[in-house]
């Protein structure tokens, strides 16, 4: 699928509205709401895989993140076998942190092998993840997964981009050394799972090279969408902005894009999938 083309140079007045409606052929066919941070964090939890590397970046790394509806977790479903409804690909984990600050310290020799294991721990949500939670709530998705172009945990883009210049690309799941790990991610899909590109629009050459590796891997995947800048597949708007109006604008346009590009059957599939979940009471 082609990415949706969007001009973010203007913050449209409709971004001031909290309850939005998608119009199609003059008729209202879907409504959606920009839920507050408090609302989404009460409904969803985050679990991530965090690690540090000897002589690596002092803030550490994160190679995987899952956002889960609390009802899904409380149903007793084995999360090891739960397939995500949406996979988001972003720039890097930012300042994302585990609740328990004790994280695994690895050497470069055992890193790749460790990354293949299930190492999820409870994580503290951030504002980027709040955006994903809003998408989930408005679509009915209960499980989203986030991987990044780079695992480096750095919230400042000004500090992040110099870090990746001239270093080995093993910090990226799209590097050749981590092919098995990426294959596991892509292999854990339902047929209707779609991928949302959201790694940002910075044109840093080192980062663009990593994005190129990502796009080569994505060329085999059918259901790929993103809010592209100037129809450039390398530049896909990121969910977070410090400007609240732009934050809502991204969400509004992401919802329109999903409705425009994702088949109606996907929404029906979600309903069938989660209607079958056992209740917590029946699972004990």
mmCIF file of C-alpha atoms in Angstrom:
data_model
loop_
_atom_site.group_PDB
_atom_site.id
_atom_site.type_symbol
_atom_site.label_atom_id
_atom_site.label_comp_id
_atom_site.label_asym_id
_atom_site.label_seq_id
_atom_site.Cartn_x
_atom_site.Cartn_y
_atom_site.Cartn_z
ATOM 1 C CA UNK A 1 0.000 0.000 0.000
ATOM 2 C CA UNK A 2 1.129 3.546 -0.627
ATOM 3 C CA UNK A 3 1.678 5.871 2.307
ATOM 4 C CA UNK A 4 -0.822 8.632 2.878
ATOM 5 C CA UNK A 5 0.473 12.053 1.801
ATOM 6 C CA UNK A 6 -0.018 14.807 4.356
ATOM 7 C CA UNK A 7 1.139 18.386 4.757
ATOM 8 C CA UNK A 8 1.823 19.199 8.397
ATOM 9 C CA UNK A 9 2.841 22.791 7.681
ATOM 10 C CA UNK A 10 -0.584 23.975 8.844
ATOM 11 C CA UNK A 11 -2.381 22.908 11.995
ATOM 12 C CA UNK A 12 -5.984 22.747 10.864
ATOM 13 C CA UNK A 13 -8.738 24.061 13.089
ATOM 14 C CA UNK A 14 -10.362 20.641 13.294
ATOM 15 C CA UNK A 15 -7.461 19.548 15.493
ATOM 16 C CA UNK A 16 -9.075 21.601 18.271
ATOM 17 C CA UNK A 17 -12.013 19.205 18.339
ATOM 18 C CA UNK A 18 -11.830 16.175 20.602
ATOM 19 C CA UNK A 19 -14.595 14.109 19.051
ATOM 20 C CA UNK A 20 -13.852 13.616 15.366
ATOM 21 C CA UNK A 21 -15.814 12.075 12.530
ATOM 22 C CA UNK A 22 -14.544 10.568 9.287
ATOM 23 C CA UNK A 23 -16.611 11.561 6.271
ATOM 24 C CA UNK A 24 -16.830 9.290 3.260
ATOM 25 C CA UNK A 25 -18.976 10.243 0.269
ATOM 26 C CA UNK A 26 -20.737 12.793 2.410
ATOM 27 C CA UNK A 27 -21.789 10.329 5.107
ATOM 28 C CA UNK A 28 -20.457 9.763 8.601
ATOM 29 C CA UNK A 29 -19.095 6.222 8.615
ATOM 30 C CA UNK A 30 -16.797 6.219 11.623
ATOM 31 C CA UNK A 31 -16.305 8.372 14.703
ATOM 32 C CA UNK A 32 -13.249 8.640 16.888
ATOM 33 C CA UNK A 33 -12.083 10.454 19.996
ATOM 34 C CA UNK A 34 -8.801 11.899 21.243
ATOM 35 C CA UNK A 35 -8.738 10.290 24.686
ATOM 36 C CA UNK A 36 -6.730 11.881 27.498
ATOM 37 C CA UNK A 37 -3.429 10.524 28.799
ATOM 38 C CA UNK A 38 -5.128 9.472 32.013
ATOM 39 C CA UNK A 39 -7.860 7.582 30.159
ATOM 40 C CA UNK A 40 -5.543 5.596 27.883
ATOM 41 C CA UNK A 41 -3.076 4.700 30.621
ATOM 42 C CA UNK A 42 -5.927 3.396 32.730
ATOM 43 C CA UNK A 43 -7.034 1.132 29.860
ATOM 44 C CA UNK A 44 -3.653 -0.102 28.534
ATOM 45 C CA UNK A 45 -0.308 -1.280 29.885
ATOM 46 C CA UNK A 46 3.143 -1.365 28.302
ATOM 47 C CA UNK A 47 5.711 -4.167 28.441
ATOM 48 C CA UNK A 48 9.184 -3.777 26.989
ATOM 49 C CA UNK A 49 12.509 -5.544 26.563
ATOM 50 C CA UNK A 50 15.371 -3.429 27.934
ATOM 51 C CA UNK A 51 19.096 -4.070 28.051
ATOM 52 C CA UNK A 52 22.479 -2.452 28.410
ATOM 53 C CA UNK A 53 25.742 -3.338 26.669
ATOM 54 C CA UNK A 54 29.260 -3.191 28.062
ATOM 55 C CA UNK A 55 30.919 -0.026 26.743
ATOM 56 C CA UNK A 56 27.607 0.866 25.065
ATOM 57 C CA UNK A 57 25.413 3.941 25.470
ATOM 58 C CA UNK A 58 24.980 4.749 29.165
ATOM 59 C CA UNK A 59 21.187 5.191 28.978
ATOM 60 C CA UNK A 60 20.769 1.706 27.571
ATOM 61 C CA UNK A 61 18.594 0.173 24.875
ATOM 62 C CA UNK A 62 15.137 -1.247 24.192
ATOM 63 C CA UNK A 63 14.528 -3.738 21.386
ATOM 64 C CA UNK A 64 10.807 -4.455 21.780
ATOM 65 C CA UNK A 65 7.622 -2.974 23.236
ATOM 66 C CA UNK A 66 4.075 -4.286 23.489
ATOM 67 C CA UNK A 67 0.993 -2.232 24.366
ATOM 68 C CA UNK A 68 -1.823 -4.378 25.715
ATOM 69 C CA UNK A 69 -5.406 -3.827 26.740
ATOM 70 C CA UNK A 70 -5.739 -4.663 30.438
ATOM 71 C CA UNK A 71 -8.704 -6.902 29.608
ATOM 72 C CA UNK A 72 -6.459 -8.944 27.317
ATOM 73 C CA UNK A 73 -3.892 -9.388 30.072
ATOM 74 C CA UNK A 74 -6.510 -10.226 32.702
ATOM 75 C CA UNK A 75 -8.150 -12.784 30.421
ATOM 76 C CA UNK A 76 -5.238 -15.085 31.185
ATOM 77 C CA UNK A 77 -4.207 -15.349 27.539
ATOM 78 C CA UNK A 78 -0.591 -16.465 27.134
ATOM 79 C CA UNK A 79 1.056 -13.348 25.704
ATOM 80 C CA UNK A 80 3.844 -15.425 24.196
ATOM 81 C CA UNK A 81 1.316 -16.638 21.621
ATOM 82 C CA UNK A 82 -0.676 -13.406 21.262
ATOM 83 C CA UNK A 83 -0.187 -11.900 17.815
ATOM 84 C CA UNK A 84 -0.281 -8.088 17.513
ATOM 85 C CA UNK A 85 -3.051 -6.343 15.616
ATOM 86 C CA UNK A 86 -0.727 -3.509 14.541
ATOM 87 C CA UNK A 87 3.064 -3.236 14.306
ATOM 88 C CA UNK A 88 4.458 0.295 14.586
ATOM 89 C CA UNK A 89 7.999 1.076 13.426
ATOM 90 C CA UNK A 90 9.505 4.205 14.977
ATOM 91 C CA UNK A 91 12.804 6.023 15.241
ATOM 92 C CA UNK A 92 14.148 4.942 18.651
ATOM 93 C CA UNK A 93 12.706 4.294 22.123
ATOM 94 C CA UNK A 94 13.282 7.851 23.312
ATOM 95 C CA UNK A 95 13.328 8.063 27.092
ATOM 96 C CA UNK A 96 11.286 4.876 27.551
ATOM 97 C CA UNK A 97 12.005 3.157 30.880
ATOM 98 C CA UNK A 98 11.183 -0.070 32.686
ATOM 99 C CA UNK A 99 9.343 0.229 36.002
ATOM 100 C CA UNK A 100 12.112 -1.816 37.615
ATOM 101 C CA UNK A 101 15.332 0.044 36.837
ATOM 102 C CA UNK A 102 17.418 -3.151 37.102
ATOM 103 C CA UNK A 103 18.055 -4.263 33.517
ATOM 104 C CA UNK A 104 20.167 -6.968 31.908
ATOM 105 C CA UNK A 105 23.770 -6.080 31.122
ATOM 106 C CA UNK A 106 25.107 -7.852 28.050
ATOM 107 C CA UNK A 107 28.307 -8.204 26.099
ATOM 108 C CA UNK A 108 28.442 -7.861 22.339
ATOM 109 C CA UNK A 109 29.152 -11.583 22.165
ATOM 110 C CA UNK A 110 25.884 -12.683 23.798
ATOM 111 C CA UNK A 111 23.686 -9.790 22.654
ATOM 112 C CA UNK A 112 22.121 -11.312 19.522
ATOM 113 C CA UNK A 113 21.292 -14.584 21.282
ATOM 114 C CA UNK A 114 19.681 -12.762 24.243
ATOM 115 C CA UNK A 115 17.552 -10.611 21.957
ATOM 116 C CA UNK A 116 15.879 -13.738 20.579
ATOM 117 C CA UNK A 117 14.408 -14.537 23.996
ATOM 118 C CA UNK A 118 11.197 -13.267 25.614
ATOM 119 C CA UNK A 119 12.500 -10.580 27.992
ATOM 120 C CA UNK A 120 9.398 -8.420 28.498
ATOM 121 C CA UNK A 121 9.013 -6.441 31.727
ATOM 122 C CA UNK A 122 6.530 -3.790 32.841
ATOM 123 C CA UNK A 123 7.334 -0.380 31.336
ATOM 124 C CA UNK A 124 6.398 3.236 32.022
ATOM 125 C CA UNK A 125 4.283 4.624 29.141
ATOM 126 C CA UNK A 126 5.281 7.881 27.452
ATOM 127 C CA UNK A 127 3.389 10.362 25.285
ATOM 128 C CA UNK A 128 4.299 8.582 22.064
ATOM 129 C CA UNK A 129 2.784 5.392 23.445
ATOM 130 C CA UNK A 130 -0.311 7.379 24.486
ATOM 131 C CA UNK A 131 -0.856 8.090 20.785
ATOM 132 C CA UNK A 132 -0.685 4.374 19.972
ATOM 133 C CA UNK A 133 -3.167 3.679 22.748
ATOM 134 C CA UNK A 134 -5.577 6.215 21.226
ATOM 135 C CA UNK A 135 -5.320 4.448 17.876
ATOM 136 C CA UNK A 136 -5.982 1.114 19.572
ATOM 137 C CA UNK A 137 -8.998 2.363 21.515
ATOM 138 C CA UNK A 138 -10.601 3.861 18.424
ATOM 139 C CA UNK A 139 -10.034 0.807 16.226
ATOM 140 C CA UNK A 140 -10.716 -1.959 18.729
ATOM 141 C CA UNK A 141 -7.140 -3.252 18.677
ATOM 142 C CA UNK A 142 -6.013 -4.791 21.954
ATOM 143 C CA UNK A 143 -2.389 -5.628 21.173
ATOM 144 C CA UNK A 144 0.140 -3.425 19.395
ATOM 145 C CA UNK A 145 3.856 -3.963 19.040
ATOM 146 C CA UNK A 146 6.551 -1.322 18.560
ATOM 147 C CA UNK A 147 10.012 -1.897 17.127
ATOM 148 C CA UNK A 148 12.469 0.838 16.281
ATOM 149 C CA UNK A 149 14.993 1.693 13.612
ATOM 150 C CA UNK A 150 17.475 1.948 16.509
ATOM 151 C CA UNK A 151 17.342 0.480 20.037
ATOM 152 C CA UNK A 152 19.223 3.429 21.582
ATOM 153 C CA UNK A 153 17.259 5.020 24.431
ATOM 154 C CA UNK A 154 17.755 8.753 23.960
ATOM 155 C CA UNK A 155 14.873 11.217 24.142
ATOM 156 C CA UNK A 156 16.735 14.095 22.487
ATOM 157 C CA UNK A 157 16.998 13.808 18.705
ATOM 158 C CA UNK A 158 19.884 16.310 18.778
ATOM 159 C CA UNK A 159 21.829 13.843 20.908
ATOM 160 C CA UNK A 160 20.538 10.718 19.176
ATOM 161 C CA UNK A 161 21.614 11.376 15.581
ATOM 162 C CA UNK A 162 25.316 11.971 16.357
ATOM 163 C CA UNK A 163 25.327 8.693 18.325
ATOM 164 C CA UNK A 164 24.583 6.556 15.273
ATOM 165 C CA UNK A 165 27.195 8.138 13.000
ATOM 166 C CA UNK A 166 30.014 5.744 12.235
ATOM 167 C CA UNK A 167 29.060 3.010 14.705
ATOM 168 C CA UNK A 168 28.185 -0.625 14.036
ATOM 169 C CA UNK A 169 24.512 -0.997 13.138
ATOM 170 C CA UNK A 170 23.876 -3.908 15.506
ATOM 171 C CA UNK A 171 21.790 -1.434 17.567
ATOM 172 C CA UNK A 172 19.205 -1.766 14.775
ATOM 173 C CA UNK A 173 16.905 -4.781 14.431
ATOM 174 C CA UNK A 174 17.188 -4.226 10.667
ATOM 175 C CA UNK A 175 20.914 -4.983 10.672
ATOM 176 C CA UNK A 176 22.103 -8.214 9.060
ATOM 177 C CA UNK A 177 23.317 -9.550 12.430
ATOM 178 C CA UNK A 178 19.759 -9.489 13.773
ATOM 179 C CA UNK A 179 17.938 -11.077 10.832
ATOM 180 C CA UNK A 180 16.589 -13.968 12.937
ATOM 181 C CA UNK A 181 15.120 -11.579 15.481
ATOM 182 C CA UNK A 182 13.358 -9.569 12.772
ATOM 183 C CA UNK A 183 12.099 -12.743 11.111
ATOM 184 C CA UNK A 184 10.539 -13.711 14.452
ATOM 185 C CA UNK A 185 8.747 -10.354 14.598
ATOM 186 C CA UNK A 186 7.365 -10.626 11.059
ATOM 187 C CA UNK A 187 6.544 -14.288 11.600
ATOM 188 C CA UNK A 188 4.333 -13.490 14.572
ATOM 189 C CA UNK A 189 1.569 -11.852 12.537
ATOM 190 C CA UNK A 190 -2.015 -12.668 11.765
ATOM 191 C CA UNK A 191 -2.721 -12.395 8.052
ATOM 192 C CA UNK A 192 -4.566 -9.109 8.668
ATOM 193 C CA UNK A 193 -1.889 -7.460 10.833
ATOM 194 C CA UNK A 194 -0.712 -4.188 9.303
ATOM 195 C CA UNK A 195 2.491 -2.192 9.731
ATOM 196 C CA UNK A 196 2.457 1.532 10.466
ATOM 197 C CA UNK A 197 5.643 3.444 9.551
ATOM 198 C CA UNK A 198 6.191 6.319 11.998
ATOM 199 C CA UNK A 199 9.939 6.925 12.381
ATOM 200 C CA UNK A 200 9.964 10.679 11.745
ATOM 201 C CA UNK A 201 11.054 13.063 9.009
ATOM 202 C CA UNK A 202 14.657 13.888 9.923
ATOM 203 C CA UNK A 203 16.953 13.558 6.908
ATOM 204 C CA UNK A 204 20.118 12.697 8.845
ATOM 205 C CA UNK A 205 22.193 10.566 6.462
ATOM 206 C CA UNK A 206 23.207 7.905 9.002
ATOM 207 C CA UNK A 207 19.602 7.444 10.055
ATOM 208 C CA UNK A 208 18.397 7.468 6.454
ATOM 209 C CA UNK A 209 20.788 4.607 5.730
ATOM 210 C CA UNK A 210 19.193 2.565 8.530
ATOM 211 C CA UNK A 211 15.733 3.425 7.191
ATOM 212 C CA UNK A 212 16.857 2.123 3.822
ATOM 213 C CA UNK A 213 17.697 -1.234 5.419
ATOM 214 C CA UNK A 214 14.242 -1.222 7.021
ATOM 215 C CA UNK A 215 12.474 -0.492 3.738
ATOM 216 C CA UNK A 216 14.264 -3.373 2.025
ATOM 217 C CA UNK A 217 12.891 -5.714 4.706
ATOM 218 C CA UNK A 218 9.400 -4.200 4.401
ATOM 219 C CA UNK A 219 9.289 -4.680 0.643
ATOM 220 C CA UNK A 220 8.054 -8.243 1.223
ATOM 221 C CA UNK A 221 5.229 -7.117 3.517
ATOM 222 C CA UNK A 222 1.874 -6.206 1.940
ATOM 223 C CA UNK A 223 0.013 -4.185 4.561
ATOM 224 C CA UNK A 224 2.308 -1.202 5.130
ATOM 225 C CA UNK A 225 1.034 2.350 5.626
ATOM 226 C CA UNK A 226 2.450 5.633 6.941
ATOM 227 C CA UNK A 227 1.903 9.385 6.984
ATOM 228 C CA UNK A 228 4.606 10.264 4.465
ATOM 229 C CA UNK A 229 6.109 13.695 3.936
ATOM 230 C CA UNK A 230 6.154 14.814 0.309
ATOM 231 C CA UNK A 231 5.472 11.251 -0.869
ATOM 232 C CA UNK A 232 8.930 10.192 0.376
ATOM 233 C CA UNK A 233 8.835 6.694 1.861
ATOM 234 C CA UNK A 234 11.940 7.510 3.912
ATOM 235 C CA UNK A 235 10.093 10.299 5.759
ATOM 236 C CA UNK A 236 7.062 9.258 7.841
ATOM 237 C CA UNK A 237 5.635 11.577 10.477
ATOM 238 C CA UNK A 238 6.210 10.544 14.084
ATOM 239 C CA UNK A 239 3.236 10.373 16.519
ATOM 240 C CA UNK A 240 4.748 12.718 19.097
ATOM 241 C CA UNK A 241 5.003 16.486 19.058
ATOM 242 C CA UNK A 242 5.443 18.935 21.963
ATOM 243 C CA UNK A 243 2.712 21.019 20.279
ATOM 244 C CA UNK A 244 -0.681 19.685 21.504
ATOM 245 C CA UNK A 245 -2.425 20.744 18.294
ATOM 246 C CA UNK A 246 0.074 18.866 16.115
ATOM 247 C CA UNK A 247 -0.258 15.899 18.470
ATOM 248 C CA UNK A 248 -4.003 15.803 17.764
ATOM 249 C CA UNK A 249 -3.446 16.470 14.066
ATOM 250 C CA UNK A 250 -1.238 13.383 13.744
ATOM 251 C CA UNK A 251 -3.842 11.286 15.526
ATOM 252 C CA UNK A 252 -6.700 12.606 13.367
ATOM 253 C CA UNK A 253 -4.833 11.952 10.135
ATOM 254 C CA UNK A 254 -3.618 8.540 11.304
ATOM 255 C CA UNK A 255 -7.227 7.552 11.961
ATOM 256 C CA UNK A 256 -8.289 8.775 8.527
ATOM 257 C CA UNK A 257 -5.396 6.890 6.945
ATOM 258 C CA UNK A 258 -6.314 3.654 8.707
ATOM 259 C CA UNK A 259 -9.911 3.920 7.629
ATOM 260 C CA UNK A 260 -8.867 4.806 4.075
ATOM 261 C CA UNK A 261 -6.257 2.066 3.587
ATOM 262 C CA UNK A 262 -7.162 -0.809 5.917
ATOM 263 C CA UNK A 263 -9.961 -3.125 4.722
ATOM 264 C CA UNK A 264 -13.195 -3.188 6.680
ATOM 265 C CA UNK A 265 -12.599 -6.898 7.265
ATOM 266 C CA UNK A 266 -9.744 -5.990 9.626
ATOM 267 C CA UNK A 267 -12.165 -4.305 12.023
ATOM 268 C CA UNK A 268 -14.524 -7.281 11.799
ATOM 269 C CA UNK A 269 -11.606 -9.632 12.426
ATOM 270 C CA UNK A 270 -10.720 -7.785 15.627
ATOM 271 C CA UNK A 271 -14.250 -8.106 16.927
ATOM 272 C CA UNK A 272 -14.358 -11.845 16.199
ATOM 273 C CA UNK A 273 -10.889 -12.322 17.683
ATOM 274 C CA UNK A 274 -11.582 -10.630 20.998
ATOM 275 C CA UNK A 275 -15.153 -11.770 21.405
ATOM 276 C CA UNK A 276 -13.684 -15.269 21.786
ATOM 277 C CA UNK A 277 -11.441 -14.346 24.709
ATOM 278 C CA UNK A 278 -12.256 -16.129 27.963
ATOM 279 C CA UNK A 279 -13.202 -13.946 30.881
ATOM 280 C CA UNK A 280 -10.848 -13.798 33.835
ATOM 281 C CA UNK A 281 -13.408 -15.611 35.984
ATOM 282 C CA UNK A 282 -13.754 -18.550 33.599
ATOM 283 C CA UNK A 283 -9.999 -18.935 33.371
ATOM 284 C CA UNK A 284 -9.358 -19.514 37.058
#
